C-alpha cells in the first residue's frame, strides 16, 4: 500500500521535473504517457495538477514552518545544496497532505518529514489564509550559512578542526568597520568579526545531519539572531530570564556565553505548549540541563512582587511581524516608511493594526520585566524592520519608565537605529541589521539598563516640578509631555463624552496641549500602545475608529 503510494508520488515528481526541464512537452501529454494502473490515473492527474497549481502556496507554508531547511536531509554532508528532486517531491507530498487527499502515504524520507509535521503545517496554512498572506514563494536569497559554536559543549578550536576535516579552509577575519557584509567562497569558513564564536560558510551549504550539529556542539543560527544574547552578555553568575524562548536559539546562546562553569541560571519562559516541547528538547541536546530551566508559562503572569525577585538579566524577543526575514519571505529589509513617517507600511501580509497590536504586547512585556526588583539589564529584539515594533517601542518604554535608559547594544555593530529626530536620544545605541549591508535578516536590538538610584534622584532634582506645564506651553517640545499626563487627558475626555472618535480625541489633545495635529496623532498612538489597560472605573476605554 505505502509502496504503491510512493510509486505514485515518484511518478508525479518525475512528471513535474520533466515538465520544468522540457518546456515544450506540457503537463497534459506527460500525464497521458505515464505508466500507471487504470484506477490510479485520476489520482495522478489530481496530484500533479494540484501540486503544480499550488506550488507557491505550498512552499510558502513549508518555508514558514522551516521545512525548506529541514528538507536537506540528515544524510547530507557539507556542502550539499538540496537536490532539486527533493523540492519537487516535497511539493507533491505537501499537496497531498494539505490540499489533495489530505493523506500522507509513502516510504520516502520526505514523506516521513511531512507526516511528522502535518498538524503544524495545517495550522500554518490556516493562519496564512486567515491573515490573507500572499502566496508568492520567493526562493531563498543567497544568505551565508551561519554556524555558532556552543561553548557549553565545544570550542572554537574544535569547530575549526572539524571543518578542516571536511577540507574547509578558515580564511582570516575581515574587519573594516564600513563593510559588514559576509562573502565566503565555497569550501571556506570565516569567523564573524562581530559575533564571537560564529562562523560563516558559503550560501547553500547544508550542515543538517552533521555530527557536531546533531550533538548540539554547533548550532545553526542566523547572524542577526546572535545579536540579542550578545547585547545582554550576562556574567557567569547572572540570574537570567528569557521571556519568549522557543525554539531556544537565544536562550541557549545566552547560556553558551555564560559558559560551562556558570554559577547563575537561565529561566526560559514559553507560553505555547508545542513550542515549549521544542525548547525543552533543545535545552537537553545543547547541554543546558540543570542550568537552563524551561518554564511553560506566559511571562505576563509573573507576579513581579513575589516571584523571580533575584533576576538581574532579561531577554525579550517577543512575537513580531517577522518583516525582516528575507530568508523566509523574500521581503525587503529596507526600512519602509510611508509618505507620512508615522505610517506603517507592512510587507508580507501583516496589516497595520496587527503591527500596532504586536507593538503594544512588546511594550507591555518590557514594562512588566522592568518591574522585577533586581532587574538591571534587558536586551529587546525583533526580526521586524518596522519602526512601530522597534524604535517606537523603545521610545514608549523610555517615556513610560524614566528609571531605565537605553544604552549601547553591541557597540561593534556598525548599523544603528533610524536617523529620525524623535529617536535621536537613543538611535545610536540600538542596532539594526539589514540583508544588503550585513548579509543577514532584518533585525533590531536594544539594550536597556536600570539607572543608578543616584542618577534617578539627580534627575528628579534638576527637573523642576512644573516641567510638564512648561512643556505644554512650548508646542515644539511636545515629546516632553509625559505619557501619563496624556493618558490622563484622554481618559478624562472619553469619560466626559462616553465614547469618542479617534479624530476628535486627537483634535482635543492638540488644542489642550497646544501641539500640532501631526504631533497629536503620533502622541495618541503612543498612549494607546503604552497602555494595555486604558481604563476608566475598571472599564476599558473605547476609542472609536474613524468611519
Ligand atoms: C520570536 S519567538 C522567540 C524566538 C526565540 N527567542 C529564539 O531565538 O529561538 C517568540 C516566542 O515567544 C512566545 N511568547 C510570546 N509572548 C510570550 C509571553 N508573554 N510569555 C511567554 N512566551 C511568549 C511565542 O509563543 C513564541 O514562541
Coordinates of C-alpha atoms and ligand atoms in Angstrom, one line a residue:
X1 CA 0.0 0.0 0.0
X2 CA 2.6 2.5 1.1
X3 CA 4.9 1.3 -1.7
X4 CA 2.1 1.9 -4.3
X5 CA 1.6 5.4 -2.8
X6 CA 5.3 6.1 -3.0
X7 CA 5.3 4.9 -6.6
X8 CA 2.6 7.4 -7.5
X9 CA 4.5 10.2 -5.7
X10 CA 7.6 9.3 -7.7
X11 CA 5.8 9.3 -11.0
X12 CA 4.2 12.7 -10.1
X13 CA 7.5 14.1 -9.1
X14 CA 9.2 13.0 -12.3
X15 CA 6.4 14.5 -14.4
X16 CA 6.8 17.8 -12.7
X17 CA 10.6 17.7 -13.1
X18 CA 10.3 16.7 -16.8
X19 CA 7.7 19.4 -17.4
X20 CA 10.1 22.0 -16.0
X21 CA 13.0 20.8 -17.9
X22 CA 11.3 20.4 -21.3
X23 CA 9.0 23.4 -21.6
X24 CA 7.6 22.2 -24.8
X25 CA 6.1 19.0 -23.6
X26 CA 3.3 20.3 -21.4
X27 CA 1.8 18.5 -18.4
X28 CA -1.1 17.0 -20.2
X29 CA 1.0 14.9 -22.5
X30 CA 3.2 13.7 -19.8
X31 CA 0.2 12.7 -17.7
X32 CA -1.3 10.7 -20.6
X33 CA 2.1 9.0 -21.2
X34 CA 2.6 8.0 -17.6
X35 CA 2.5 4.3 -16.9
X36 CA 0.1 3.8 -14.1
X37 CA -2.7 1.4 -13.3
X38 CA -6.1 2.5 -14.7
X39 CA -7.5 3.0 -11.3
X40 CA -4.7 5.4 -10.3
X41 CA -4.8 7.7 -13.3
X42 CA -7.3 10.1 -11.9
X43 CA -5.4 10.3 -8.6
X44 CA -2.2 11.0 -10.6
X45 CA -3.9 13.8 -12.6
X46 CA -5.2 15.4 -9.4
X47 CA -1.9 15.1 -7.7
X48 CA 0.2 16.6 -10.5
X49 CA -2.2 19.4 -11.4
X50 CA -2.8 20.3 -7.8
X51 CA 0.9 20.4 -6.8
X52 CA 1.7 22.4 -10.0
X53 CA -1.0 25.0 -9.4
X54 CA -0.5 25.4 -5.7
X55 CA 3.3 25.4 -5.7
X56 CA 3.7 28.9 -4.3
X57 CA 1.2 28.4 -1.5
X58 CA 2.7 25.0 -0.5
X59 CA 6.3 26.4 -0.5
X60 CA 5.3 29.5 1.4
X61 CA 3.7 27.3 4.1
X62 CA 6.7 24.9 4.2
X63 CA 9.1 27.9 4.4
X64 CA 7.2 29.5 7.3
X65 CA 7.4 26.1 9.0
X66 CA 11.2 26.0 8.5
X67 CA 10.8 22.9 6.3
X68 CA 12.8 24.3 3.4
X69 CA 15.9 23.9 5.5
X70 CA 14.9 20.6 7.1
X71 CA 14.4 19.1 3.8
X72 CA 18.1 19.0 3.3
X73 CA 18.0 15.6 4.9
X74 CA 20.4 14.3 7.6
X75 CA 22.1 12.1 5.1
X76 CA 23.7 15.2 3.6
X77 CA 27.2 16.2 4.4
X78 CA 28.6 19.6 3.7
X79 CA 28.4 21.2 1.2
X80 CA 25.1 20.0 -0.1
X81 CA 22.8 22.2 -1.9
X82 CA 19.5 20.4 -1.8
X83 CA 18.9 18.2 -4.8
X84 CA 16.1 19.7 -7.0
X85 CA 14.3 16.4 -6.9
X86 CA 13.7 16.7 -3.1
X87 CA 12.0 20.0 -3.5
X88 CA 9.7 18.7 -6.2
X89 CA 8.8 15.6 -4.2
X90 CA 8.1 17.9 -1.3
X91 CA 5.8 19.9 -3.5
X92 CA 3.8 16.7 -4.3
X93 CA 3.7 15.3 -0.8
X94 CA 2.7 18.7 0.7
X95 CA -0.1 18.9 -1.8
X96 CA -1.4 15.5 -0.8
X97 CA -1.1 16.3 2.9
X98 CA -2.7 19.8 2.9
X99 CA -4.9 20.2 -0.1
X100 CA -5.4 16.9 -2.0
X101 CA -6.4 13.6 -0.4
X102 CA -5.2 15.1 3.0
X103 CA -3.3 11.8 3.5
X104 CA 0.4 11.3 3.7
X105 CA 1.4 7.8 2.5
X106 CA 4.6 6.6 1.0
X107 CA 8.0 5.4 2.2
X108 CA 10.5 8.2 1.5
X109 CA 12.3 10.5 3.9
X110 CA 10.3 13.4 2.5
X111 CA 7.0 11.6 3.3
X112 CA 8.2 11.0 6.9
X113 CA 9.2 14.6 7.3
X114 CA 5.8 15.9 6.2
X115 CA 4.0 13.2 8.1
X116 CA 5.7 14.3 11.3
X117 CA 4.8 17.9 10.8
X118 CA 1.4 17.6 9.3
X119 CA -0.7 19.1 12.1
X120 CA 1.6 22.1 12.4
X121 CA 1.7 22.6 8.6
X122 CA -2.1 22.6 8.6
X123 CA -2.1 25.2 11.3
X124 CA 0.3 27.4 9.4
X125 CA -1.8 27.1 6.2
X126 CA -4.9 28.1 8.2
X127 CA -3.2 31.0 9.8
X128 CA -1.8 32.3 6.5
X129 CA -5.2 32.1 5.0
X130 CA -6.7 33.9 8.0
X131 CA -4.3 36.8 7.8
X132 CA -4.6 36.9 4.0
X133 CA -0.9 36.3 3.4
X134 CA 0.2 36.4 -0.2
X135 CA 1.2 33.1 -1.7
X136 CA 4.2 34.2 -3.8
X137 CA 7.0 32.0 -2.9
X138 CA 10.3 33.7 -3.5
X139 CA 13.2 31.4 -3.5
X140 CA 15.7 32.0 -0.7
X141 CA 18.2 34.8 -1.1
X142 CA 21.9 34.0 -1.1
X143 CA 22.4 34.1 2.6
X144 CA 25.6 32.7 4.1
X145 CA 25.2 29.7 6.3
X146 CA 26.0 30.8 9.8
X147 CA 27.1 28.3 12.5
X148 CA 27.6 29.2 16.2
X149 CA 29.9 27.3 18.5
X150 CA 28.1 26.2 21.6
X151 CA 30.6 26.9 24.4
X152 CA 28.7 24.6 26.8
X153 CA 29.8 21.6 24.6
X154 CA 32.6 22.7 22.3
X155 CA 35.2 25.3 21.5
X156 CA 36.4 27.4 18.5
X157 CA 39.4 25.1 18.1
X158 CA 37.2 22.0 17.9
X159 CA 35.0 23.7 15.4
X160 CA 38.0 24.7 13.2
X161 CA 39.4 21.2 13.4
X162 CA 36.0 19.7 12.5
X163 CA 35.6 21.9 9.4
X164 CA 39.1 21.3 8.3
X165 CA 38.5 17.6 8.4
X166 CA 35.9 18.3 5.6
X167 CA 38.6 20.1 3.6
X168 CA 37.5 23.6 4.6
X169 CA 40.0 26.4 5.0
X170 CA 39.4 29.1 7.6
X171 CA 40.1 32.4 5.9
X172 CA 41.2 35.4 8.1
X173 CA 38.6 37.6 9.7
X174 CA 37.7 40.6 7.5
X175 CA 37.1 43.7 9.5
X176 CA 36.7 47.1 8.1
X177 CA 34.0 49.0 10.0
X178 CA 32.4 50.2 6.8
X179 CA 31.9 46.8 5.2
X180 CA 29.9 44.5 7.4
X181 CA 28.9 42.1 4.6
X182 CA 30.0 38.5 4.5
X183 CA 31.2 36.8 1.4
X184 CA 32.6 33.3 1.9
X185 CA 33.8 31.2 -1.0
X186 CA 32.9 27.6 -1.4
X187 CA 34.9 25.3 0.9
X188 CA 35.9 28.2 3.1
X189 CA 34.8 29.2 6.5
X190 CA 35.2 32.6 8.1
X191 CA 34.9 33.7 11.7
X192 CA 32.5 36.6 12.2
X193 CA 34.2 39.9 13.0
X194 CA 31.5 41.0 15.5
X195 CA 29.9 37.9 17.0
X196 CA 32.4 35.7 18.8
X197 CA 32.1 32.0 18.1
X198 CA 30.1 32.5 14.9
X199 CA 31.4 31.4 11.6
X200 CA 30.0 31.7 8.1
X201 CA 30.1 29.2 5.2
X202 CA 29.1 29.8 1.6
X203 CA 25.4 30.2 0.8
X204 CA 23.7 26.8 0.1
X205 CA 26.0 24.9 2.4
X206 CA 24.0 22.4 4.3
X207 CA 25.1 21.3 7.8
X208 CA 22.0 19.4 8.6
X209 CA 22.9 15.9 9.7
X210 CA 26.4 17.0 10.6
X211 CA 27.6 15.1 13.7
X212 CA 28.5 18.2 15.7
X213 CA 25.2 19.9 14.8
X214 CA 23.3 16.8 15.8
X215 CA 25.1 16.6 19.1
X216 CA 24.4 20.3 19.9
X217 CA 28.0 21.4 19.9
X218 CA 27.4 23.5 16.8
X219 CA 24.2 25.5 16.3
X220 CA 22.7 26.7 13.0
X221 CA 21.7 30.3 13.9
X222 CA 21.4 33.4 11.7
X223 CA 23.9 36.2 12.3
X224 CA 21.3 38.8 13.3
X225 CA 19.7 36.5 15.8
X226 CA 23.0 36.3 17.7
X227 CA 22.9 40.0 18.5
X228 CA 20.4 39.7 21.2
X229 CA 22.4 37.5 23.6
X230 CA 25.5 39.5 22.7
X231 CA 23.7 42.7 23.7
X232 CA 22.8 41.1 27.1
X233 CA 26.2 39.5 27.7
X234 CA 25.5 38.4 31.2
X235 CA 28.3 37.5 33.6
X236 CA 28.6 33.8 34.6
X237 CA 26.8 34.3 37.9
X238 CA 23.8 36.2 36.4
X239 CA 20.2 35.2 37.1
X240 CA 18.7 35.4 33.7
X241 CA 15.2 35.2 32.3
X242 CA 14.2 34.7 28.7
X243 CA 10.6 35.8 28.5
X244 CA 9.9 34.4 25.0
X245 CA 12.2 31.5 24.5
X246 CA 11.1 28.8 21.9
X247 CA 12.6 27.4 19.9
X248 CA 15.5 28.4 22.2
X249 CA 18.2 29.9 20.0
X250 CA 18.8 33.0 22.1
X251 CA 18.2 31.2 25.4
X252 CA 21.0 28.8 24.6
X253 CA 23.2 31.5 23.2
X254 CA 22.9 33.3 26.5
X255 CA 23.8 30.0 28.3
X256 CA 26.7 29.5 25.9
X257 CA 28.1 33.0 26.7
X258 CA 27.8 32.4 30.4
X259 CA 29.9 29.3 29.8
X260 CA 30.2 25.7 31.1
X261 CA 31.3 26.9 34.6
X262 CA 28.5 29.4 35.0
X263 CA 27.1 29.6 38.5
X264 CA 24.0 31.6 37.5
X265 CA 20.8 30.3 35.8
X266 CA 18.5 30.9 32.9
X267 CA 14.7 30.6 33.3
X268 CA 13.2 30.2 29.9
X269 CA 9.5 31.1 29.5
X270 CA 7.4 29.8 26.7
X271 CA 3.6 30.0 26.6
X272 CA 2.9 27.8 23.6
X273 CA 2.8 24.1 24.5
X274 CA 4.1 22.8 21.2
X275 CA 6.9 25.3 21.1
X276 CA 7.7 24.6 24.7
X277 CA 8.4 20.9 23.8
X278 CA 10.9 22.0 21.2
X279 CA 12.5 24.3 23.7
X280 CA 12.8 21.6 26.3
X281 CA 14.4 19.2 23.8
X282 CA 16.9 21.8 22.6
X283 CA 18.0 22.7 26.1
X284 CA 18.7 19.0 26.7
X285 CA 20.6 18.5 23.4
X286 CA 22.7 21.6 23.8
X287 CA 23.9 20.8 27.4
X288 CA 21.7 23.3 29.3
X289 CA 20.0 20.8 31.7
X290 CA 20.1 21.9 35.3
X291 CA 21.4 25.4 34.4
X292 CA 18.7 26.4 31.9
X293 CA 15.2 25.8 33.1
X294 CA 12.3 25.7 30.6
X295 CA 9.0 27.1 32.1
X296 CA 5.7 26.6 30.2
X297 CA 4.0 29.8 31.2
X298 CA 3.1 33.3 30.0
X299 CA 5.7 35.7 31.3
X300 CA 3.0 38.3 31.8
X301 CA 1.5 36.1 34.5
X302 CA 4.6 36.5 36.7
X303 CA 3.9 38.3 39.9
X304 CA 6.7 40.8 40.0
X305 CA 6.2 41.4 43.7
X306 CA 6.8 37.9 44.8
X307 CA 8.4 35.8 42.0
X308 CA 11.8 35.9 40.3
X309 CA 13.0 38.5 42.8
X310 CA 16.7 37.8 42.1
X311 CA 16.6 38.1 38.3
X312 CA 19.2 40.5 37.0
X313 CA 19.4 40.0 33.2
X314 CA 16.4 39.6 30.8
X315 CA 16.0 38.7 27.2
X316 CA 12.8 39.8 25.4
X317 CA 12.5 38.5 21.9
X318 CA 8.7 38.6 21.5
X319 CA 6.3 37.6 18.7
X320 CA 6.7 40.1 15.9
X321 CA 5.6 40.7 12.3
X322 CA 8.8 39.0 11.0
X323 CA 9.0 41.6 8.3
X324 CA 12.8 41.4 8.4
X325 CA 13.0 37.7 7.5
X326 CA 14.4 37.9 4.0
X327 CA 15.3 34.2 4.0
X328 CA 11.8 33.2 4.6
X329 CA 9.8 35.8 2.9
X330 CA 11.9 37.4 0.3
X331 CA 10.6 40.7 1.8
X332 CA 12.7 43.7 1.5
X333 CA 14.8 44.7 4.5
X334 CA 14.6 48.4 3.6
X335 CA 13.0 50.4 6.3
X336 CA 9.6 51.1 4.9
X337 CA 8.3 54.5 5.8
X338 CA 5.2 55.8 4.2
X339 CA 4.7 59.4 3.0
X340 CA 4.0 60.4 6.5
X341 CA 6.8 58.9 8.5
X342 CA 4.3 57.8 11.1
X343 CA 2.6 55.5 8.7
X344 CA 3.3 51.8 8.8
X345 CA 3.9 50.2 5.5
X346 CA 3.9 46.4 6.1
X347 CA 5.1 43.8 3.8
X348 CA 4.3 40.0 3.8
X349 CA 0.6 40.4 4.5
X350 CA 0.8 41.7 8.1
X351 CA -1.5 44.7 8.4
X352 CA -1.1 47.9 10.3
X353 CA -3.5 47.0 13.0
X354 CA -1.7 43.7 13.6
X355 CA 1.6 45.5 13.9
X356 CA 0.2 48.0 16.4
X357 CA -1.2 45.2 18.4
X358 CA 2.2 43.4 18.4
X359 CA 3.9 46.6 19.4
X360 CA 1.5 47.0 22.3
X361 CA 2.3 43.5 23.5
X362 CA 6.0 44.1 23.1
X363 CA 5.9 47.3 25.1
X364 CA 3.9 45.6 27.9
X365 CA 6.4 42.8 28.1
X366 CA 9.3 45.2 28.5
X367 CA 7.5 47.3 31.1
X368 CA 6.5 44.2 33.0
X369 CA 10.0 42.8 33.1
X370 CA 11.3 46.2 34.3
X371 CA 9.3 45.8 37.4
X372 CA 11.3 42.8 38.6
X373 CA 13.1 44.3 41.6
X374 CA 16.6 43.1 40.9
X375 CA 16.4 43.6 37.1
X376 CA 19.2 45.7 35.8
X377 CA 19.8 44.8 32.1
X378 CA 17.3 44.0 29.4
X379 CA 18.0 43.0 25.8
X380 CA 15.0 43.6 23.5
X381 CA 14.9 42.4 19.9
X382 CA 12.6 41.7 16.9
X383 CA 13.1 40.3 13.4
X384 CA 11.0 43.2 12.2
X385 CA 12.1 46.2 10.2
X386 CA 9.1 48.3 11.2
X387 CA 9.8 51.2 13.4
X388 CA 6.5 50.6 15.2
X389 CA 7.9 47.4 16.7
X390 CA 11.4 48.8 17.2
X391 CA 12.3 52.5 17.8
X392 CA 8.7 53.4 18.6
X393 CA 8.6 50.6 21.3
X394 CA 11.9 51.9 22.8
X395 CA 10.6 55.4 22.9
X396 CA 7.3 54.4 24.5
X397 CA 9.1 52.4 27.1
X398 CA 11.5 55.2 28.0
X399 CA 8.6 57.6 28.2
X400 CA 6.7 55.3 30.5
X401 CA 9.5 54.3 32.8
X402 CA 12.1 57.0 33.5
X403 CA 14.0 54.7 35.8
X404 CA 15.5 52.9 32.8
X405 CA 17.7 54.1 29.9
X406 CA 18.6 52.8 26.5
X407 CA 22.4 52.2 26.4
X408 CA 24.7 51.0 23.6
X409 CA 24.0 47.4 22.4
X410 CA 26.8 45.6 20.6
X411 CA 28.9 48.7 20.0
X412 CA 31.0 47.0 17.3
X413 CA 27.9 46.5 15.1
X414 CA 28.1 49.3 12.5
X415 CA 24.5 49.8 11.7
X416 CA 22.4 51.7 14.2
X417 CA 18.8 52.9 14.7
X418 CA 16.8 55.2 12.4
X419 CA 18.1 58.7 12.0
X420 CA 14.8 60.4 12.9
X421 CA 14.6 63.4 15.1
X422 CA 12.4 61.9 17.8
X423 CA 14.7 58.9 18.3
X424 CA 17.9 61.0 18.4
X425 CA 18.5 60.4 22.2
X426 CA 18.9 56.7 21.7
X427 CA 19.2 55.9 17.9
X428 CA 23.0 55.4 18.0
X429 CA 22.6 53.0 20.9
X430 CA 20.4 50.4 19.2
X431 CA 21.3 48.1 16.4
X432 CA 19.6 47.4 13.1
X433 CA 20.6 44.6 10.7
X434 CA 19.9 44.6 7.0
X435 CA 20.4 41.9 4.4
X436 CA 22.2 44.1 2.0
X437 CA 24.5 45.8 4.5
X438 CA 25.1 42.9 6.9
X439 CA 24.3 39.7 5.0
X440 CA 21.7 38.7 7.4
X441 CA 18.0 39.0 8.2
X442 CA 16.5 42.4 9.0
X443 CA 16.7 42.7 12.8
X444 CA 16.6 45.2 15.7
X445 CA 18.2 45.1 19.2
X446 CA 18.1 47.5 22.1
X447 CA 19.7 47.3 25.5
X448 CA 18.0 48.8 28.5
X449 CA 19.7 49.4 31.8
X450 CA 18.3 50.5 35.1
X451 CA 19.6 53.8 36.1
X452 CA 21.6 54.0 39.3
X453 CA 19.5 55.3 42.2
X454 CA 21.7 58.4 42.5
X455 CA 21.1 59.2 38.9
X456 CA 17.3 58.9 39.2
X457 CA 17.4 61.2 42.3
X458 CA 19.7 63.7 40.4
X459 CA 17.3 63.8 37.5
X460 CA 14.4 64.3 39.9
X461 CA 16.2 67.3 41.4
X462 CA 17.1 69.1 38.2
X463 CA 13.7 68.6 36.6
X464 CA 11.5 71.4 38.0
X465 CA 8.2 70.3 39.3
X466 CA 6.2 72.2 36.7
X467 CA 8.2 70.9 33.8
X468 CA 5.1 69.4 32.3
X469 CA 3.4 72.8 32.5
X470 CA 6.4 74.3 30.7
X471 CA 6.3 71.7 28.0
X472 CA 2.6 72.3 27.4
X473 CA 3.3 75.9 26.8
X474 CA 6.1 75.0 24.4
X475 CA 4.5 73.3 21.4
X476 CA 7.8 72.4 19.9
X477 CA 8.9 70.2 22.8
X478 CA 5.7 68.1 22.7
X479 CA 7.8 65.0 23.2
X480 CA 8.4 66.1 26.8
X481 CA 4.7 65.8 27.8
X482 CA 4.6 62.6 29.7
X483 CA 2.6 59.6 28.5
X484 CA 0.9 59.6 31.9
X485 CA -0.3 63.1 31.5
X486 CA -1.6 62.4 28.0
X487 CA -3.3 59.2 29.2
X488 CA -5.0 61.1 32.0
X489 CA -6.2 63.7 29.5
X490 CA -7.5 61.0 27.1
X491 CA -9.3 59.2 29.9
X492 CA -11.0 62.4 31.0
X493 CA -12.2 63.3 27.5
X494 CA -13.6 59.8 27.0
X495 CA -15.2 59.8 30.4
X496 CA -17.0 63.0 29.7
X497 CA -18.1 62.1 26.2
X498 CA -18.9 58.4 26.7
X499 CA -17.3 57.3 23.6
X500 CA -15.2 59.3 21.1
X501 CA -13.8 59.0 17.6
X502 CA -10.0 58.9 17.3
X503 CA -10.0 62.1 15.2
X504 CA -11.9 64.0 17.9
X505 CA -9.6 62.9 20.6
X506 CA -6.6 63.9 18.5
X507 CA -8.1 67.4 17.9
X508 CA -8.8 67.9 21.6
X509 CA -5.3 66.8 22.5
X510 CA -3.9 69.2 20.0
X511 CA -5.9 72.0 21.5
X512 CA -5.4 71.2 25.1
X513 CA -1.6 70.7 24.8
X514 CA -1.1 73.3 22.1
X515 CA 0.6 70.8 19.8
X516 CA 0.1 70.5 16.1
X517 CA -2.3 67.9 14.7
X518 CA 0.5 65.6 13.4
X519 CA 2.2 65.5 16.8
X520 CA -1.1 64.8 18.5
X521 CA -1.7 61.9 16.1
X522 CA 1.6 60.4 17.0
X523 CA 1.3 61.0 20.7
X524 CA -2.1 59.4 20.8
X525 CA -0.7 56.4 19.1
X526 CA 1.9 56.2 21.8
X527 CA -0.8 56.5 24.5
X528 CA -2.7 53.6 23.0
X529 CA 0.4 51.5 22.6
X530 CA 1.7 52.1 26.0
X531 CA -1.4 51.3 27.9
X532 CA -2.9 47.9 27.7
X533 CA -5.4 49.0 30.3
X534 CA -6.7 52.3 29.2
X535 CA -9.4 52.0 31.8
X536 CA -12.0 54.2 33.5
X537 CA -13.7 52.9 36.6
X538 CA -12.5 49.4 35.7
X539 CA -13.8 49.5 32.2
X540 CA -11.6 49.5 29.1
X541 CA -11.7 52.9 27.3
X542 CA -13.1 52.6 23.8
X543 CA -11.9 54.9 21.1
X544 CA -13.9 54.5 18.0
X545 CA -12.0 54.4 14.8
X546 CA -12.9 56.9 12.1
X547 CA -15.8 55.8 9.9
Ligands
LIG1 C1 10.1 35.3 18.2 S1 9.7 33.9 19.0 C2 11.1 33.7 20.0 C3 12.3 33.1 19.4 C4 13.4 32.7 20.4 N1 13.8 33.8 21.2 C5 14.6 32.1 19.7 O1 15.6 32.9 19.5 O2 14.6 30.9 19.4 C6 8.5 34.4 20.2 C7 8.1 33.2 21.1 O3 7.7 33.8 22.3 C8 6.5 33.2 22.7 N2 5.8 34.2 23.5 C9 5.3 35.4 23.1 N3 4.8 36.1 24.1 C10 5.0 35.4 25.2 C11 4.7 35.6 26.6 N4 4.1 36.7 27.0 N5 5.1 34.7 27.5 C12 5.8 33.5 27.1 N6 6.0 33.3 25.8 C13 5.7 34.2 24.9 C14 5.8 32.8 21.5 O4 5.0 31.6 21.7 C15 7.0 32.4 20.6 O5 7.3 31.0 20.7

